[in-house]
Amino acid sequence: MLIRFNKPYGVLSQFTPEGRWRGLKDHIDLPGVYVAGRLDADNEGMLLLTDNGPLQAHIADPRFKMEKTYLVQVEGMVTQAALNQLSRGVTLNDGPTLPARASAVQPTADLWPRTPPIRERHNIPTSWLELVIREGRNRQVRRMTATVGLPTLRLIRTVVGPYTLDGLPTGTWQQI
C-alpha cells in the first residue's frame, strides 16, 4: 500500500505529537503504514507513507536520488543570479549540494492558504521559486535559499518521484 498525504503546516512526519507540533495520527488512522522520507513540521505538502519496507527504503534513501520538487516562497525577489547559483549547486556548512533545477514561478490559483499565515514585512517583497533536488539533507532547501540571499518563508513539497499533490487538498490523504 502506498499513500500520498498533503501534510499541513504544523504536523510532524511521525504519528505521535511532540511539543507544539501535531502528529500524523490526527489525519491518518491506518495501522502498519510508515513515513517514506521526512518533511519538517514547518513545511507543507507531499508526504508518502507505505506498509512496504523495500518501497519505503527506495523512496527515502538518498542513494536512489529520487527527485523532489518544492514550491518556495522567499523573502526578496528571485534573480537570475540566484537561480544560476542554485542550478550549479551551492556550498552549505556540510558540503556542496548537487546541482538543482531552479526557476522563478507564480503560485497556482488553487494554492491553499497557510495556517498560520507567513510573516510579511510591508517594505520587503516576497517571490516564489520552484526547486527540484535529488538530495534530502536536513532543512536543505531552506539552507540553499538562504545561501543565495533569499530566506524561505513558506516551503511546499509538490512532487516526490512520480507522485504529485495534484487534486489532493491539504490535510487529506489518498491511497495510490
Tab-separated table of N, CA and C in Angstrom, residues 2-121:
chain	number	residue	atom	x	y	z
A	2	LEU	N	0.520	2.215	-0.808
A	2	LEU	CA	1.231	3.489	-0.851
A	2	LEU	C	0.193	4.600	-0.721
A	3	ILE	N	0.483	5.547	0.158
A	3	ILE	CA	-0.440	6.649	0.430
A	3	ILE	C	0.278	7.961	0.167
A	4	ARG	N	-0.414	8.870	-0.487
A	4	ARG	CA	0.094	10.237	-0.604
A	4	ARG	C	-0.741	11.099	0.338
A	5	PHE	N	-0.057	11.973	1.061
A	5	PHE	CA	-0.694	12.817	2.069
A	5	PHE	C	-0.239	14.241	1.843
A	6	ASN	N	-1.168	15.172	1.833
A	6	ASN	CA	-0.844	16.590	1.724
A	6	ASN	C	-0.736	17.132	3.149
A	7	LYS	N	0.494	17.105	3.659
A	7	LYS	CA	0.754	17.443	5.055
A	7	LYS	C	0.611	18.947	5.286
A	8	PRO	N	-0.237	19.331	6.224
A	8	PRO	CA	-0.352	20.749	6.561
A	8	PRO	C	0.837	21.225	7.397
A	9	TYR	N	0.992	22.521	7.462
A	9	TYR	CA	1.956	23.159	8.358
A	9	TYR	C	1.646	22.726	9.786
A	10	GLY	N	2.674	22.477	10.576
A	10	GLY	CA	2.487	22.176	11.992
A	10	GLY	C	2.288	20.712	12.315
A	11	VAL	N	2.434	19.833	11.313
A	11	VAL	CA	2.278	18.402	11.533
A	11	VAL	C	3.641	17.734	11.335
A	12	LEU	N	4.022	16.903	12.293
A	12	LEU	CA	5.282	16.171	12.206
A	12	LEU	C	5.170	15.004	11.233
A	13	SER	N	6.302	14.498	10.775
A	13	SER	CA	6.339	13.304	9.927
A	13	SER	C	6.428	12.060	10.805
A	14	GLN	N	5.627	12.027	11.838
A	14	GLN	CA	5.527	10.885	12.749
A	14	GLN	C	4.116	10.890	13.321
A	15	PHE	N	3.695	9.754	13.831
A	15	PHE	CA	2.312	9.655	14.282
A	15	PHE	C	2.065	10.297	15.636
A	16	THR	N	3.079	10.366	16.484
A	16	THR	CA	2.868	10.944	17.808
A	16	THR	C	3.199	12.431	17.819
A	17	PRO	N	2.360	13.231	18.467
A	17	PRO	CA	2.638	14.662	18.579
A	17	PRO	C	3.835	14.901	19.505
A	18	GLU	N	4.429	16.065	19.362
A	18	GLU	CA	5.587	16.401	20.182
A	18	GLU	C	5.604	17.905	20.391
A	19	GLY	N	5.562	18.321	21.652
A	19	GLY	CA	5.573	19.750	21.945
A	19	GLY	C	4.390	20.442	21.299
A	20	ARG	N	4.676	21.513	20.568
A	20	ARG	CA	3.591	22.286	19.939
A	20	ARG	C	3.137	21.689	18.606
A	21	TRP	N	3.827	20.663	18.121
A	21	TRP	CA	3.515	20.086	16.805
A	21	TRP	C	2.554	18.907	16.925
A	22	ARG	N	1.633	18.826	15.989
A	22	ARG	CA	0.690	17.702	15.919
A	22	ARG	C	1.360	16.510	15.231
A	23	GLY	N	0.764	15.335	15.395
A	23	GLY	CA	1.265	14.123	14.751
A	23	GLY	C	0.356	13.693	13.616
A	24	LEU	N	0.822	12.736	12.821
A	24	LEU	CA	0.057	12.228	11.686
A	24	LEU	C	-1.241	11.554	12.111
A	25	LYS	N	-1.287	11.036	13.349
A	25	LYS	CA	-2.494	10.331	13.796
A	25	LYS	C	-3.731	11.234	13.769
A	26	ASP	N	-3.534	12.544	13.772
A	26	ASP	CA	-4.669	13.470	13.674
A	26	ASP	C	-5.293	13.452	12.278
A	27	HIS	N	-4.576	12.877	11.302
A	27	HIS	CA	-5.043	12.890	9.912
A	27	HIS	C	-5.163	11.511	9.287
A	28	ILE	N	-4.339	10.572	9.744
A	28	ILE	CA	-4.290	9.241	9.124
A	28	ILE	C	-4.459	8.193	10.203
A	29	ASP	N	-5.505	7.397	10.080
A	29	ASP	CA	-5.768	6.351	11.063
A	29	ASP	C	-5.682	4.991	10.370
A	30	LEU	N	-4.462	4.644	9.955
A	30	LEU	CA	-4.231	3.359	9.299
A	30	LEU	C	-3.098	2.646	10.023
A	31	PRO	N	-3.337	1.441	10.517
A	31	PRO	CA	-2.251	0.720	11.179
A	31	PRO	C	-1.250	0.182	10.158
A	32	GLY	N	0.021	0.122	10.580
A	32	GLY	CA	1.029	-0.543	9.769
A	32	GLY	C	1.630	0.252	8.629
A	33	VAL	N	1.329	1.556	8.531
A	33	VAL	CA	1.981	2.366	7.493
A	33	VAL	C	3.035	3.248	8.144
A	34	TYR	N	4.101	3.484	7.385
A	34	TYR	CA	5.232	4.257	7.889
A	34	TYR	C	5.623	5.316	6.869
A	35	VAL	N	6.183	6.404	7.359
A	35	VAL	CA	6.594	7.519	6.515
A	35	VAL	C	7.795	7.102	5.668
A	36	ALA	N	7.744	7.456	4.384
A	36	ALA	CA	8.861	7.212	3.462
A	36	ALA	C	9.480	8.573	3.149
A	37	GLY	N	10.438	8.987	3.951
A	37	GLY	CA	11.045	10.306	3.814
A	37	GLY	C	10.409	11.269	4.794
A	38	ARG	N	11.145	12.297	5.155
A	38	ARG	CA	10.661	13.251	6.148
A	38	ARG	C	10.244	14.554	5.488
A	39	LEU	N	9.432	15.286	6.213
A	39	LEU	CA	9.076	16.650	5.852
A	39	LEU	C	8.881	17.368	7.183
A	40	ASP	N	9.725	18.352	7.461
A	40	ASP	CA	9.699	19.029	8.758
A	40	ASP	C	8.326	19.617	9.048
A	41	ALA	N	8.034	19.802	10.324
A	41	ALA	CA	6.721	20.294	10.753
A	41	ALA	C	6.392	21.661	10.174
A	42	ASP	N	7.410	22.505	9.945
A	42	ASP	CA	7.130	23.838	9.408
A	42	ASP	C	7.108	23.865	7.879
A	43	ASN	N	7.134	22.692	7.253
A	43	ASN	CA	6.978	22.571	5.804
A	43	ASN	C	5.660	21.886	5.502
A	44	GLU	N	5.189	22.076	4.295
A	44	GLU	CA	3.897	21.530	3.890
A	44	GLU	C	4.075	20.637	2.666
A	45	GLY	N	3.017	19.876	2.362
A	45	GLY	CA	2.969	19.194	1.084
A	45	GLY	C	3.138	17.696	1.119
A	46	MET	N	3.668	17.173	0.002
A	46	MET	CA	3.704	15.745	-0.270
A	46	MET	C	4.505	14.954	0.744
A	47	LEU	N	3.812	14.003	1.364
A	47	LEU	CA	4.441	13.040	2.248
A	47	LEU	C	3.898	11.679	1.823
A	48	LEU	N	4.808	10.739	1.596
A	48	LEU	CA	4.401	9.393	1.213
A	48	LEU	C	4.515	8.469	2.407
A	49	LEU	N	3.554	7.557	2.529
A	49	LEU	CA	3.562	6.555	3.582
A	49	LEU	C	3.295	5.201	2.933
A	50	THR	N	3.890	4.151	3.493
A	50	THR	CA	3.711	2.824	2.933
A	50	THR	C	3.824	1.759	4.014
A	51	ASP	N	3.314	0.589	3.700
A	51	ASP	CA	3.491	-0.575	4.565
A	51	ASP	C	4.524	-1.533	3.966
A	52	ASN	N	5.211	-1.080	2.910
A	52	ASN	CA	6.174	-1.899	2.169
A	52	ASN	C	7.590	-1.414	2.480
A	53	GLY	N	8.350	-2.192	3.250
A	53	GLY	CA	9.695	-1.803	3.679
A	53	GLY	C	10.645	-1.486	2.532
A	54	PRO	N	10.764	-2.358	1.512
A	54	PRO	CA	11.669	-2.043	0.395
A	54	PRO	C	11.255	-0.769	-0.359
A	55	LEU	N	9.963	-0.545	-0.522
A	55	LEU	CA	9.500	0.679	-1.190
A	55	LEU	C	9.824	1.897	-0.329
A	56	GLN	N	9.626	1.786	0.978
A	56	GLN	CA	9.956	2.875	1.889
A	56	GLN	C	11.432	3.240	1.766
A	57	ALA	N	12.302	2.238	1.732
A	57	ALA	CA	13.742	2.481	1.613
A	57	ALA	C	14.079	3.127	0.272
A	58	HIS	N	13.433	2.670	-0.793
A	58	HIS	CA	13.710	3.225	-2.122
A	58	HIS	C	13.327	4.701	-2.200
A	59	ILE	N	12.207	5.059	-1.594
A	59	ILE	CA	11.746	6.454	-1.619
A	59	ILE	C	12.633	7.329	-0.739
A	60	ALA	N	12.985	6.843	0.438
A	60	ALA	CA	13.674	7.671	1.433
A	60	ALA	C	15.191	7.693	1.281
A	61	ASP	N	15.787	6.645	0.747
A	61	ASP	CA	17.251	6.530	0.722
A	61	ASP	C	17.861	7.459	-0.320
A	62	PRO	N	18.784	8.347	0.094
A	62	PRO	CA	19.412	9.288	-0.834
A	62	PRO	C	20.191	8.606	-1.968
A	63	ARG	N	20.593	7.340	-1.767
A	63	ARG	CA	21.326	6.648	-2.831
A	63	ARG	C	20.515	6.536	-4.114
A	64	PHE	N	19.193	6.506	-4.000
A	64	PHE	CA	18.337	6.356	-5.179
A	64	PHE	C	18.054	7.692	-5.852
A	65	LYS	N	18.429	8.795	-5.196
A	65	LYS	CA	18.335	10.145	-5.761
A	65	LYS	C	16.970	10.431	-6.415
A	66	MET	N	15.904	10.084	-5.710
A	66	MET	CA	14.562	10.363	-6.214
A	66	MET	C	14.327	11.871	-6.185
A	67	GLU	N	13.901	12.422	-7.300
A	67	GLU	CA	13.681	13.868	-7.375
A	67	GLU	C	12.536	14.302	-6.481
A	68	LYS	N	12.736	15.466	-5.878
A	68	LYS	CA	11.697	16.105	-5.072
A	68	LYS	C	11.576	17.542	-5.556
A	69	THR	N	10.341	17.972	-5.767
A	69	THR	CA	10.081	19.322	-6.259
A	69	THR	C	9.422	20.131	-5.148
A	70	TYR	N	9.926	21.358	-4.967
A	70	TYR	CA	9.438	22.247	-3.920
A	70	TYR	C	8.986	23.569	-4.517
A	71	LEU	N	7.884	24.081	-4.012
A	71	LEU	CA	7.425	25.433	-4.291
A	71	LEU	C	7.827	26.246	-3.065
A	72	VAL	N	8.629	27.294	-3.278
A	72	VAL	CA	9.234	28.008	-2.161
A	72	VAL	C	8.911	29.497	-2.253
A	73	GLN	N	8.275	30.021	-1.213
A	73	GLN	CA	8.075	31.462	-1.113
A	73	GLN	C	9.246	32.015	-0.320
A	74	VAL	N	9.909	33.009	-0.898
A	74	VAL	CA	11.111	33.563	-0.278
A	74	VAL	C	10.944	35.048	-0.015
A	75	GLU	N	11.752	35.530	0.915
A	75	GLU	CA	11.804	36.958	1.196
A	75	GLU	C	12.770	37.579	0.188
A	76	GLY	N	12.301	38.584	-0.535
A	76	GLY	CA	13.107	39.208	-1.580
A	76	GLY	C	12.655	38.750	-2.959
A	77	MET	N	13.288	39.303	-3.961
A	77	MET	CA	12.927	38.973	-5.340
A	77	MET	C	13.921	37.971	-5.921
A	78	VAL	N	13.395	36.915	-6.516
A	78	VAL	CA	14.231	35.902	-7.152
A	78	VAL	C	14.939	36.545	-8.348
A	79	THR	N	16.251	36.390	-8.399
A	79	THR	CA	17.041	36.946	-9.503
A	79	THR	C	17.629	35.813	-10.333
A	80	GLN	N	18.028	36.140	-11.538
A	80	GLN	CA	18.669	35.141	-12.390
A	80	GLN	C	19.975	34.669	-11.757
A	81	ALA	N	20.698	35.569	-11.103
A	81	ALA	CA	21.950	35.187	-10.437
A	81	ALA	C	21.694	34.136	-9.357
A	82	ALA	N	20.644	34.313	-8.570
A	82	ALA	CA	20.308	33.333	-7.525
A	82	ALA	C	19.917	31.998	-8.153
A	83	LEU	N	19.131	32.039	-9.228
A	83	LEU	CA	18.732	30.810	-9.919
A	83	LEU	C	19.954	30.089	-10.479
A	84	ASN	N	20.898	30.856	-11.030
A	84	ASN	CA	22.119	30.249	-11.568
A	84	ASN	C	22.922	29.563	-10.471
A	85	GLN	N	23.044	30.226	-9.307
A	85	GLN	CA	23.771	29.627	-8.180
A	85	GLN	C	23.119	28.312	-7.756
A	86	LEU	N	21.794	28.329	-7.588
A	86	LEU	CA	21.079	27.128	-7.172
A	86	LEU	C	21.228	26.022	-8.212
A	87	SER	N	21.205	26.389	-9.476
A	87	SER	CA	21.309	25.411	-10.560
A	87	SER	C	22.685	24.752	-10.607
A	88	ARG	N	23.710	25.478	-10.212
A	88	ARG	CA	25.068	24.915	-10.179
A	88	ARG	C	25.315	24.102	-8.910
A	89	GLY	N	24.525	24.369	-7.868
A	89	GLY	CA	24.765	23.793	-6.556
A	89	GLY	C	25.437	24.849	-5.698
A	90	VAL	N	25.131	24.845	-4.422
A	90	VAL	CA	25.713	25.814	-3.501
A	90	VAL	C	26.459	25.063	-2.404
A	91	THR	N	27.349	25.752	-1.739
A	91	THR	CA	28.100	25.132	-0.650
A	91	THR	C	27.439	25.478	0.675
A	92	LEU	N	27.042	24.439	1.390
A	92	LEU	CA	26.442	24.588	2.719
A	92	LEU	C	27.487	24.205	3.758
A	93	ASN	N	27.162	24.363	5.027
A	93	ASN	CA	28.144	24.050	6.073
A	93	ASN	C	28.505	22.572	6.114
A	94	ASP	N	27.683	21.695	5.516
A	94	ASP	CA	28.004	20.264	5.456
A	94	ASP	C	28.446	19.835	4.057
A	95	GLY	N	28.890	20.805	3.255
A	95	GLY	CA	29.445	20.489	1.947
A	95	GLY	C	28.579	20.987	0.804
A	96	PRO	N	29.070	20.816	-0.436
A	96	PRO	CA	28.330	21.300	-1.597
A	96	PRO	C	27.100	20.450	-1.894
A	97	THR	N	26.081	21.101	-2.419
A	97	THR	CA	24.884	20.382	-2.852
A	97	THR	C	25.069	19.956	-4.304
A	98	LEU	N	24.288	18.991	-4.722
A	98	LEU	CA	24.252	18.645	-6.125
A	98	LEU	C	23.567	19.791	-6.876
A	99	PRO	N	23.813	19.928	-8.171
A	99	PRO	CA	23.075	20.935	-8.939
A	99	PRO	C	21.568	20.689	-8.823
A	100	ALA	N	20.812	21.764	-8.813
A	100	ALA	CA	19.355	21.696	-8.719
A	100	ALA	C	18.762	22.310	-9.979
A	101	ARG	N	17.487	22.059	-10.211
A	101	ARG	CA	16.764	22.792	-11.246
A	101	ARG	C	15.988	23.878	-10.522
A	102	ALA	N	16.205	25.116	-10.917
A	102	ALA	CA	15.588	26.247	-10.220
A	102	ALA	C	14.964	27.184	-11.230
A	103	SER	N	13.759	27.656	-10.917
A	103	SER	CA	13.103	28.628	-11.786
A	103	SER	C	12.189	29.519	-10.956
A	104	ALA	N	12.030	30.749	-11.411
A	104	ALA	CA	11.077	31.666	-10.784
A	104	ALA	C	9.684	31.269	-11.267
A	105	VAL	N	8.710	31.253	-10.370
A	105	VAL	CA	7.346	30.842	-10.714
A	105	VAL	C	6.340	31.727	-9.986
A	106	GLN	N	5.110	31.592	-10.385
A	106	GLN	CA	3.981	32.163	-9.654
A	106	GLN	C	3.189	31.003	-9.077
A	107	PRO	N	2.708	31.109	-7.845
A	107	PRO	CA	1.911	30.007	-7.293
A	107	PRO	C	0.614	29.852	-8.073
A	108	THR	N	0.114	28.631	-8.122
A	108	THR	CA	-1.137	28.368	-8.833
A	108	THR	C	-2.316	28.943	-8.058
A	109	ALA	N	-3.405	29.158	-8.753
A	109	ALA	CA	-4.595	29.742	-8.138
A	109	ALA	C	-5.193	28.837	-7.061
A	110	ASP	N	-4.926	27.537	-7.143
A	110	ASP	CA	-5.513	26.617	-6.166
A	110	ASP	C	-4.632	26.371	-4.949
A	111	LEU	N	-3.590	27.187	-4.772
A	111	LEU	CA	-2.724	27.040	-3.599
A	111	LEU	C	-3.501	27.446	-2.344
A	112	TRP	N	-3.522	26.561	-1.380
A	112	TRP	CA	-4.268	26.794	-0.144
A	112	TRP	C	-3.549	27.818	0.733
A	113	PRO	N	-4.286	28.550	1.553
A	113	PRO	CA	-3.641	29.477	2.489
A	113	PRO	C	-2.980	28.697	3.614
A	114	ARG	N	-1.868	29.203	4.115
A	114	ARG	CA	-1.198	28.551	5.233
A	114	ARG	C	-1.798	29.030	6.533
A	115	THR	N	-1.959	28.098	7.468
A	115	THR	CA	-2.437	28.427	8.799
A	115	THR	C	-1.381	28.011	9.800
A	116	PRO	N	-0.764	28.959	10.516
A	116	PRO	CA	-0.969	30.403	10.440
A	116	PRO	C	-0.282	30.975	9.201
A	117	PRO	N	-0.701	32.176	8.796
A	117	PRO	CA	-0.080	32.806	7.627
A	117	PRO	C	1.395	33.107	7.879
A	118	ILE	N	2.164	33.254	6.800
A	118	ILE	CA	3.569	33.613	6.939
A	118	ILE	C	3.666	35.039	7.456
A	119	ARG	N	4.821	35.370	8.022
A	119	ARG	CA	5.048	36.760	8.435
A	119	ARG	C	5.309	37.584	7.179
A	120	GLU	N	4.776	38.759	7.143
A	120	GLU	CA	5.002	39.634	5.988
A	120	GLU	C	5.528	40.960	6.479
A	121	ARG	N	6.482	41.483	5.737
A	121	ARG	CA	7.027	42.810	6.021
A	121	ARG	C	6.633	43.704	4.860
